[in-house]
Short mmCIF file of C-alpha atoms in Angstrom, two decimals:
data_model
loop_
_atom_site.label_atom_id
_atom_site.label_comp_id
_atom_site.label_asym_id
_atom_site.label_seq_id
_atom_site.Cartn_x
_atom_site.Cartn_y
_atom_site.Cartn_z
CA UNK A 1 -6.76 -14.40 0.98
CA UNK A 2 -7.60 -17.32 3.23
CA UNK A 3 -7.93 -16.58 6.91
CA UNK A 4 -7.65 -19.30 9.55
CA UNK A 5 -10.32 -19.42 12.20
CA UNK A 6 -7.76 -18.74 14.91
CA UNK A 7 -8.26 -15.80 17.22
CA UNK A 8 -7.48 -14.25 20.53
CA UNK A 9 -9.82 -11.90 22.35
CA UNK A 10 -8.80 -9.67 25.20
CA UNK A 11 -10.98 -7.63 27.48
CA UNK A 12 -9.87 -4.30 28.89
CA UNK A 13 -7.40 -4.69 31.77
CA UNK A 14 -7.56 -8.48 31.66
CA UNK A 15 -4.31 -10.43 31.47
CA UNK A 16 -3.38 -12.21 28.26
CA UNK A 17 -4.84 -15.71 28.21
CA UNK A 18 -5.73 -18.43 25.74
CA UNK A 19 -9.07 -16.84 25.09
CA UNK A 20 -11.24 -14.34 26.95
CA UNK A 21 -14.69 -13.67 25.57
CA UNK A 22 -15.62 -10.07 24.86
CA UNK A 23 -18.96 -9.29 26.54
CA UNK A 24 -21.83 -7.96 24.47
CA UNK A 25 -22.21 -4.21 24.08
CA UNK A 26 -25.28 -4.14 26.29
CA UNK A 27 -23.23 -5.37 29.22
CA UNK A 28 -21.36 -2.07 29.29
CA UNK A 29 -24.33 0.24 29.02
CA UNK A 30 -25.24 2.37 32.01
CA UNK A 31 -27.50 5.34 32.42
CA UNK A 32 -24.53 7.65 31.86
CA UNK A 33 -22.45 5.70 29.35
CA UNK A 34 -22.95 4.99 25.68
CA UNK A 35 -22.79 1.44 24.38
CA UNK A 36 -19.36 0.64 22.91
CA UNK A 37 -18.90 1.04 19.17
CA UNK A 38 -17.32 -1.90 17.39
CA UNK A 39 -14.44 -0.74 15.19
CA UNK A 40 -12.72 -3.14 12.78
CA UNK A 41 -9.17 -2.49 11.60
CA UNK A 42 -7.63 -4.79 8.99
CA UNK A 43 -3.88 -5.13 8.65
CA UNK A 44 -3.93 -4.18 12.31
CA UNK A 45 -0.37 -5.26 13.20
CA UNK A 46 1.21 -3.30 10.35
CA UNK A 47 2.73 0.15 10.63
CA UNK A 48 -0.47 2.03 9.75
CA UNK A 49 -2.69 -0.24 11.84
CA UNK A 50 -0.37 0.10 14.83
CA UNK A 51 -0.51 3.88 14.52
CA UNK A 52 -4.31 3.78 14.27
CA UNK A 53 -5.29 1.56 17.15
CA UNK A 54 -4.00 3.62 20.04
CA UNK A 55 -5.58 6.80 18.74
CA UNK A 56 -8.94 5.11 18.23
CA UNK A 57 -8.74 3.63 21.74
CA UNK A 58 -7.98 7.07 23.19
CA UNK A 59 -11.12 8.59 21.68
CA UNK A 60 -9.48 10.68 18.97
CA UNK A 61 -11.66 9.20 16.20
CA UNK A 62 -15.15 8.82 17.64
CA UNK A 63 -14.93 11.26 20.53
CA UNK A 64 -14.13 11.42 24.25
CA UNK A 65 -17.48 9.96 25.31
CA UNK A 66 -17.66 6.98 22.94
CA UNK A 67 -16.35 3.65 24.31
CA UNK A 68 -14.98 1.24 21.70
CA UNK A 69 -14.32 -2.43 21.12
CA UNK A 70 -11.43 -2.93 18.71
CA UNK A 71 -11.80 -5.86 16.30
CA UNK A 72 -8.38 -6.39 14.75
CA UNK A 73 -7.80 -8.55 11.69
CA UNK A 74 -4.49 -9.91 10.46
CA UNK A 75 -3.08 -12.69 8.33
CA UNK A 76 -2.46 -15.93 10.23
CA UNK A 77 1.29 -15.38 10.16
CA UNK A 78 0.92 -11.99 11.85
CA UNK A 79 -1.47 -12.99 14.64
CA UNK A 80 1.35 -13.40 17.18
CA UNK A 81 2.48 -9.83 16.50
CA UNK A 82 -1.14 -8.72 16.75
CA UNK A 83 -1.39 -10.37 20.17
CA UNK A 84 1.54 -8.24 21.25
CA UNK A 85 -0.24 -5.12 20.01
CA UNK A 86 -3.31 -6.17 22.01
CA UNK A 87 -1.14 -6.53 25.11
CA UNK A 88 0.19 -3.00 24.59
CA UNK A 89 -3.30 -1.63 24.16
CA UNK A 90 -4.34 -3.20 27.44
CA UNK A 91 -1.24 -1.84 29.14
CA UNK A 92 -2.28 1.71 28.19
CA UNK A 93 -5.44 1.36 30.33
CA UNK A 94 -7.48 3.53 27.97
CA UNK A 95 -10.71 4.43 29.80
CA UNK A 96 -12.72 4.12 26.58
CA UNK A 97 -11.37 0.72 25.52
CA UNK A 98 -13.94 -1.93 26.38
CA UNK A 99 -12.52 -4.92 24.54
CA UNK A 100 -10.10 -6.23 21.94
CA UNK A 101 -10.56 -9.00 19.41
CA UNK A 102 -7.33 -10.11 17.73
CA UNK A 103 -8.08 -12.56 14.96
CA UNK A 104 -7.31 -13.98 11.54
CA UNK A 105 -10.96 -14.98 11.06
CA UNK A 106 -12.54 -12.45 8.71
CA UNK A 107 -16.07 -13.19 9.89
CA UNK A 108 -15.18 -12.73 13.55
CA UNK A 109 -13.43 -9.45 12.76
CA UNK A 110 -16.52 -8.00 11.12
CA UNK A 111 -19.13 -9.39 13.54
CA UNK A 112 -21.41 -6.53 14.55
CA UNK A 113 -18.92 -3.98 13.25
CA UNK A 114 -20.10 -0.38 12.96
CA UNK A 115 -16.91 1.24 11.69
CA UNK A 116 -14.25 -0.20 9.43
CA UNK A 117 -10.76 0.95 8.51
CA UNK A 118 -9.46 -1.32 5.78
CA UNK A 119 -5.71 -1.00 5.82
CA UNK A 120 -4.64 -4.49 4.78
CA UNK A 121 -3.91 -4.73 1.05
CA UNK A 122 -1.35 -6.29 -1.25
CA UNK A 123 1.48 -3.87 -2.06
CA UNK A 124 2.94 -3.59 -5.51
CA UNK A 125 6.18 -5.53 -5.84
CA UNK A 126 9.04 -5.07 -8.26
CA UNK A 127 8.07 -6.10 -11.77
CA UNK A 128 4.35 -6.39 -10.97
CA UNK A 129 2.01 -5.01 -13.61
CA UNK A 130 -0.75 -2.70 -12.38
CA UNK A 131 -3.41 -5.08 -13.71
CA UNK A 132 -1.91 -7.88 -11.58
CA UNK A 133 -1.95 -5.60 -8.54
CA UNK A 134 -5.59 -4.73 -9.12
CA UNK A 135 -6.60 -8.38 -9.47
CA UNK A 136 -4.62 -9.44 -6.39
CA UNK A 137 -6.35 -6.80 -4.29
CA UNK A 138 -9.70 -7.70 -5.81
CA UNK A 139 -9.45 -11.12 -4.21
CA UNK A 140 -8.75 -9.51 -0.82
CA UNK A 141 -11.55 -6.97 -1.01
CA UNK A 142 -14.01 -9.49 -2.39
CA UNK A 143 -13.55 -11.45 0.83
CA UNK A 144 -13.80 -8.33 2.97
CA UNK A 145 -16.95 -7.14 1.21
CA UNK A 146 -18.58 -10.55 1.55
CA UNK A 147 -17.76 -10.70 5.26
CA UNK A 148 -19.01 -7.16 5.88
CA UNK A 149 -22.26 -7.93 4.08
CA UNK A 150 -22.75 -11.05 6.18
CA UNK A 151 -21.58 -9.88 9.60
CA UNK A 152 -21.47 -6.10 10.05
CA UNK A 153 -24.19 -3.89 11.51
CA UNK A 154 -25.23 -2.60 8.09
CA UNK A 155 -27.70 -0.05 9.45
CA UNK A 156 -24.96 1.94 11.15
CA UNK A 157 -21.85 0.77 9.31
CA UNK A 158 -19.31 3.16 7.74
CA UNK A 159 -15.91 2.27 6.36
CA UNK A 160 -12.89 3.88 4.77
CA UNK A 161 -10.53 1.98 2.48
CA UNK A 162 -6.94 2.97 3.19
CA UNK A 163 -5.07 0.14 1.46
CA UNK A 164 -4.06 0.98 -2.10
CA UNK A 165 -5.26 1.22 -4.77
CA UNK A 166 -7.85 2.63 -2.38
CA UNK A 167 -10.47 3.95 -4.82
CA UNK A 168 -10.66 0.75 -6.84
CA UNK A 169 -10.48 -1.43 -3.73
CA UNK A 170 -13.56 0.46 -2.50
CA UNK A 171 -15.23 -0.24 -5.87
CA UNK A 172 -14.57 -3.97 -5.40
CA UNK A 173 -15.69 -4.06 -1.78
CA UNK A 174 -18.94 -2.32 -2.66
CA UNK A 175 -19.68 -4.91 -5.35
CA UNK A 176 -19.47 -7.75 -2.83
CA UNK A 177 -21.55 -6.04 -0.15
CA UNK A 178 -24.86 -5.77 -2.04
CA UNK A 179 -26.95 -5.12 1.08
CA UNK A 180 -24.81 -2.16 2.13
CA UNK A 181 -25.63 1.36 0.96
CA UNK A 182 -22.76 2.31 -1.41
CA UNK A 183 -22.49 5.66 0.34
CA UNK A 184 -21.30 3.83 3.48
CA UNK A 185 -18.11 2.81 1.65
CA UNK A 186 -15.44 5.46 1.06
CA UNK A 187 -11.81 5.66 -0.08
CA UNK A 188 -9.23 7.78 1.67
CA UNK A 189 -7.90 10.86 -0.10
CA UNK A 190 -7.64 12.81 3.15
CA UNK A 191 -3.90 12.14 3.24
CA UNK A 192 -3.54 13.96 -0.09
CA UNK A 193 -5.81 16.71 1.22
CA UNK A 194 -3.71 17.14 4.36
CA UNK A 195 -0.51 17.14 2.33
CA UNK A 196 -1.89 19.93 0.19
CA UNK A 197 -2.93 21.99 3.20
CA UNK A 198 0.51 21.64 4.75
CA UNK A 199 2.29 22.77 1.60
CA UNK A 200 -0.02 25.74 1.13
CA UNK A 201 0.51 26.78 4.74
CA UNK A 202 4.27 26.53 4.34
CA UNK A 203 4.22 28.52 1.10
CA UNK A 204 2.06 31.35 2.44
CA UNK A 205 3.20 31.45 6.06
CA UNK A 206 -0.29 30.79 7.40
CA UNK A 207 -1.69 28.01 9.56
CA UNK A 208 -3.59 25.09 8.10
CA UNK A 209 -6.71 26.21 9.96
CA UNK A 210 -6.63 29.42 7.92
CA UNK A 211 -7.16 27.50 4.65
CA UNK A 212 -10.64 26.73 3.36
CA UNK A 213 -12.21 25.20 0.23
CA UNK A 214 -9.22 23.16 -0.86
CA UNK A 215 -10.05 19.90 -2.65
CA UNK A 216 -8.61 16.70 -4.07
CA UNK A 217 -10.36 15.40 -7.18
CA UNK A 218 -10.17 11.91 -8.64
CA UNK A 219 -7.99 8.95 -7.79
CA UNK A 220 -5.55 8.47 -4.92
CA UNK A 221 -2.69 8.22 -7.40
CA UNK A 222 -0.34 10.39 -9.38
CA UNK A 223 -3.31 11.56 -11.49
CA UNK A 224 -5.16 13.12 -8.55
CA UNK A 225 -5.88 16.82 -8.92
CA UNK A 226 -5.10 19.05 -5.89
CA UNK A 227 -7.30 22.06 -6.67
CA UNK A 228 -6.70 25.56 -5.29
CA UNK A 229 -9.03 27.25 -7.78
CA UNK A 230 -11.61 27.96 -5.07
CA UNK A 231 -9.33 27.92 -2.05
CA UNK A 232 -9.31 30.81 0.38
CA UNK A 233 -6.56 31.72 2.84
CA UNK A 234 -7.68 33.99 5.68
CA UNK A 235 -10.66 35.01 3.55
CA UNK A 236 -8.60 35.86 0.45
CA UNK A 237 -8.40 33.82 -2.72
CA UNK A 238 -5.38 31.54 -2.51
CA UNK A 239 -4.18 32.46 -5.98
CA UNK A 240 -4.21 36.14 -5.00
CA UNK A 241 -2.17 35.32 -1.91
CA UNK A 242 0.32 33.06 -3.69
CA UNK A 243 0.62 35.20 -6.82
CA UNK A 244 2.53 32.45 -8.62
CA UNK A 245 0.56 30.31 -11.06
CA UNK A 246 3.76 28.60 -12.21
CA UNK A 247 4.46 27.41 -8.66
CA UNK A 248 0.91 26.06 -8.37
CA UNK A 249 1.08 24.12 -11.62
CA UNK A 250 4.73 23.03 -11.71
CA UNK A 251 5.61 22.63 -8.03
CA UNK A 252 2.55 22.38 -5.78
CA UNK A 253 0.44 19.99 -7.84
CA UNK A 254 3.29 17.55 -8.67
CA UNK A 255 4.56 17.66 -5.08
CA UNK A 256 1.18 16.64 -3.68
CA UNK A 257 0.76 13.98 -6.37
CA UNK A 258 4.21 12.51 -5.73
CA UNK A 259 4.49 13.04 -1.98
CA UNK A 260 4.11 9.36 -1.18
CA UNK A 261 7.01 8.44 -3.46
CA UNK A 262 9.12 11.21 -1.94
CA UNK A 263 8.53 9.83 1.56
CA UNK A 264 9.51 6.33 0.45
CA UNK A 265 12.69 7.76 -1.06
CA UNK A 266 13.48 9.67 2.15
CA UNK A 267 12.70 7.09 4.83
CA UNK A 268 12.84 3.82 2.92
CA UNK A 269 9.24 3.00 3.77
CA UNK A 270 5.82 4.28 2.83
CA UNK A 271 3.75 6.74 4.85
CA UNK A 272 2.43 5.21 8.04
CA UNK A 273 1.77 7.71 10.84
CA UNK A 274 0.50 10.36 8.41
CA UNK A 275 -1.76 7.82 6.70
CA UNK A 276 -3.16 6.71 10.05
CA UNK A 277 -3.69 10.31 11.15
CA UNK A 278 -5.54 11.06 7.94
CA UNK A 279 -7.76 8.00 8.35
CA UNK A 280 -8.66 9.25 11.83
CA UNK A 281 -9.44 12.69 10.37
CA UNK A 282 -11.56 11.14 7.62
CA UNK A 283 -13.74 9.07 9.95
CA UNK A 284 -13.96 11.72 12.69
CA UNK A 285 -15.21 14.36 10.26
CA UNK A 286 -17.65 11.91 8.63
CA UNK A 287 -19.14 11.08 12.03
CA UNK A 288 -19.00 14.48 13.72
CA UNK A 289 -19.21 16.84 10.74
CA UNK A 290 -17.01 19.50 9.17
CA UNK A 291 -18.98 22.56 10.36
CA UNK A 292 -19.78 23.54 6.80
CA UNK A 293 -16.15 23.31 5.65
CA UNK A 294 -14.89 21.33 2.67
CA UNK A 295 -12.84 18.18 2.97
CA UNK A 296 -11.92 15.51 0.42
CA UNK A 297 -13.28 11.96 0.35
CA UNK A 298 -13.33 9.23 -2.26
CA UNK A 299 -17.06 8.51 -2.50
CA UNK A 300 -19.52 6.61 -4.68
CA UNK A 301 -19.85 8.63 -7.86
CA UNK A 302 -23.32 9.67 -8.96
CA UNK A 303 -21.85 11.16 -12.13
CA UNK A 304 -21.21 14.59 -10.63
CA UNK A 305 -18.64 16.62 -12.58
CA UNK A 306 -18.48 13.96 -15.28
CA UNK A 307 -16.97 11.20 -13.12
CA UNK A 308 -17.99 7.71 -14.18
CA UNK A 309 -21.00 6.60 -12.10
CA UNK A 310 -20.30 3.68 -9.79
CA UNK A 311 -16.61 4.39 -9.30
CA UNK A 312 -15.21 5.83 -6.09
CA UNK A 313 -14.06 9.32 -6.97
CA UNK A 314 -12.59 11.98 -4.71
CA UNK A 315 -14.71 15.11 -4.47
CA UNK A 316 -14.93 18.11 -2.19
CA UNK A 317 -17.56 17.16 0.37
CA UNK A 318 -19.23 18.63 3.44
CA UNK A 319 -20.07 16.27 6.32
CA UNK A 320 -23.02 16.74 8.63
CA UNK A 321 -25.09 14.45 10.82
CA UNK A 322 -23.07 11.35 9.97
CA UNK A 323 -23.46 11.87 6.23
CA UNK A 324 -21.48 13.55 3.49
CA UNK A 325 -22.68 15.60 0.55
CA UNK A 326 -20.70 16.31 -2.61
CA UNK A 327 -20.24 20.05 -3.03
CA UNK A 328 -22.23 20.93 -6.15
CA UNK A 329 -22.08 23.76 -8.69
CA UNK A 330 -18.35 24.36 -8.32
CA UNK A 331 -17.17 26.21 -11.46
CA UNK A 332 -14.54 24.16 -13.29
CA UNK A 333 -12.04 26.00 -15.49
CA UNK A 334 -10.47 24.31 -18.56
CA UNK A 335 -7.21 23.45 -16.78
CA UNK A 336 -9.09 21.83 -13.89
CA UNK A 337 -11.46 20.02 -16.23
CA UNK A 338 -8.51 18.45 -18.05
CA UNK A 339 -6.92 17.28 -14.79
CA UNK A 340 -10.18 15.90 -13.40
CA UNK A 341 -10.91 14.00 -16.59
CA UNK A 342 -7.41 12.49 -16.67
CA UNK A 343 -7.94 11.03 -13.20
CA UNK A 344 -11.44 9.88 -14.14
CA UNK A 345 -10.06 8.02 -17.15
CA UNK A 346 -7.54 6.23 -14.96
CA UNK A 347 -10.19 5.21 -12.41
CA UNK A 348 -12.53 4.03 -15.14
CA UNK A 349 -9.74 1.96 -16.69
CA UNK A 350 -9.01 0.37 -13.31
CA UNK A 351 -12.69 -0.49 -12.86
CA UNK A 352 -12.79 -1.93 -16.38
CA UNK A 353 -9.82 -4.17 -15.53
CA UNK A 354 -11.70 -5.48 -12.50
CA UNK A 355 -14.88 -5.98 -14.53
CA UNK A 356 -12.99 -8.05 -17.07
CA UNK A 357 -11.51 -10.32 -14.40
CA UNK A 358 -14.65 -10.54 -12.25
CA UNK A 359 -17.85 -10.86 -14.33
CA UNK A 360 -20.01 -10.61 -11.20
CA UNK A 361 -18.69 -7.08 -10.67
CA UNK A 362 -19.26 -6.22 -14.33
CA UNK A 363 -22.95 -7.11 -13.94
CA UNK A 364 -23.34 -4.28 -11.45
CA UNK A 365 -21.60 -1.75 -13.68
CA UNK A 366 -22.09 -2.88 -17.29
CA UNK A 367 -21.43 0.67 -18.53
CA UNK A 368 -17.79 0.41 -17.46
CA UNK A 369 -15.80 -1.37 -20.17
#
C-alpha cells in the first residue's frame, strides 16, 4: 500500500488550518502532569477507527491521568474524511487530548509512537481466495512493520492488530519489525472473549463480572475455541451451573465462532463499535493489568500447549505491570485438545502461505512449511 506524504496536524482546541505543528511531548510536561502518550490508529476514518478515537481521547484506554496525542493514518483517498474526524475530536474539547496528526504518510503516523492499534486491512471480497487475502494483507503489514521498526519508540511500544486476518497479520508485522520484541505485538481475540462472556451471562442469568477463567484459544476465525472447561460463575464451575454439555458444544461454541457473520447478516456490515470496545479493553488491560484474572490475547507463541512457535496464537493470559503471561499448566481434555489443534493447524497453514510468498519471512521461521 503506497501512502502519499500528505498530512494534516491539529493541536487541541486549535482551528483547522493548512498545517499546525504538534509540539513535542516535553512541551506539555508539568510537575503535576504526565507527558502525552503517542497513540497510532490505522484505518482511523473507518467505522472501527471512528469508534476508537473518541474513547482513547477521553481516557478510557490509558486512564484518566494520561494525556494523549493521536496519530491517525489513512489511505490518501480517505484523508479528507480523516480531517473531518480530527475536527470532531477537537470540537469535543477532551481535556486529555494534546494533539492530533491526520496523515497518509506511514512514517509520520508511527513517529515516536508508543501504542498502536492497527485497524486498517484489506477485507475479503467476493470470489477472493484466502491465500490472495493473506498475501494482500501481507503487503500492508510489511509496510506497517517496517515503519514501526524505523519510527516508533520501540522501548515502550505495544500494539494490537485488529484488522483481519489479525493473527497472521501480526505474524507478518513482527517479521518486518526485527528490532521490536515480538511480545510487544499482539492480535485481538478480546472481541471473541467478550462475545463468549455475554452469551454465558445471558444463558445463566448472571453478570459478566461474575464470570472468571474463560478463554479463547487459537485463531480469530471460525476455528477458534471458546473454552469453558475451567470457567467459574460466582465461584462455581460453569459446566455445573449450565448443566447442558450439548448446549455448550452445539450452540455456545458455534455461536461465538460465527458471531461476526451473524452480525453482518443482521446489520449488513461487520462489527465496528464492539470491535473498537474490545480493542480498548485489550490495550487497557495490557497496560493496567487484569488483577490476576484471565483474559484472551493473540500473542507470540513459545510453543505452549502445542501451538506452533512463532505464530500469534490466542491463549488465556494474565496481565500485570504492562506485561502479559500465558497461563500455564491448564489441564486440556481430549475435546479441547482436538479443538485447539484444529485452530493451530489453520494458523500454521496461514503462516506457511505467507512464508511461501515472502522468503524473507520464511527465513525467520524456517520450521513453518
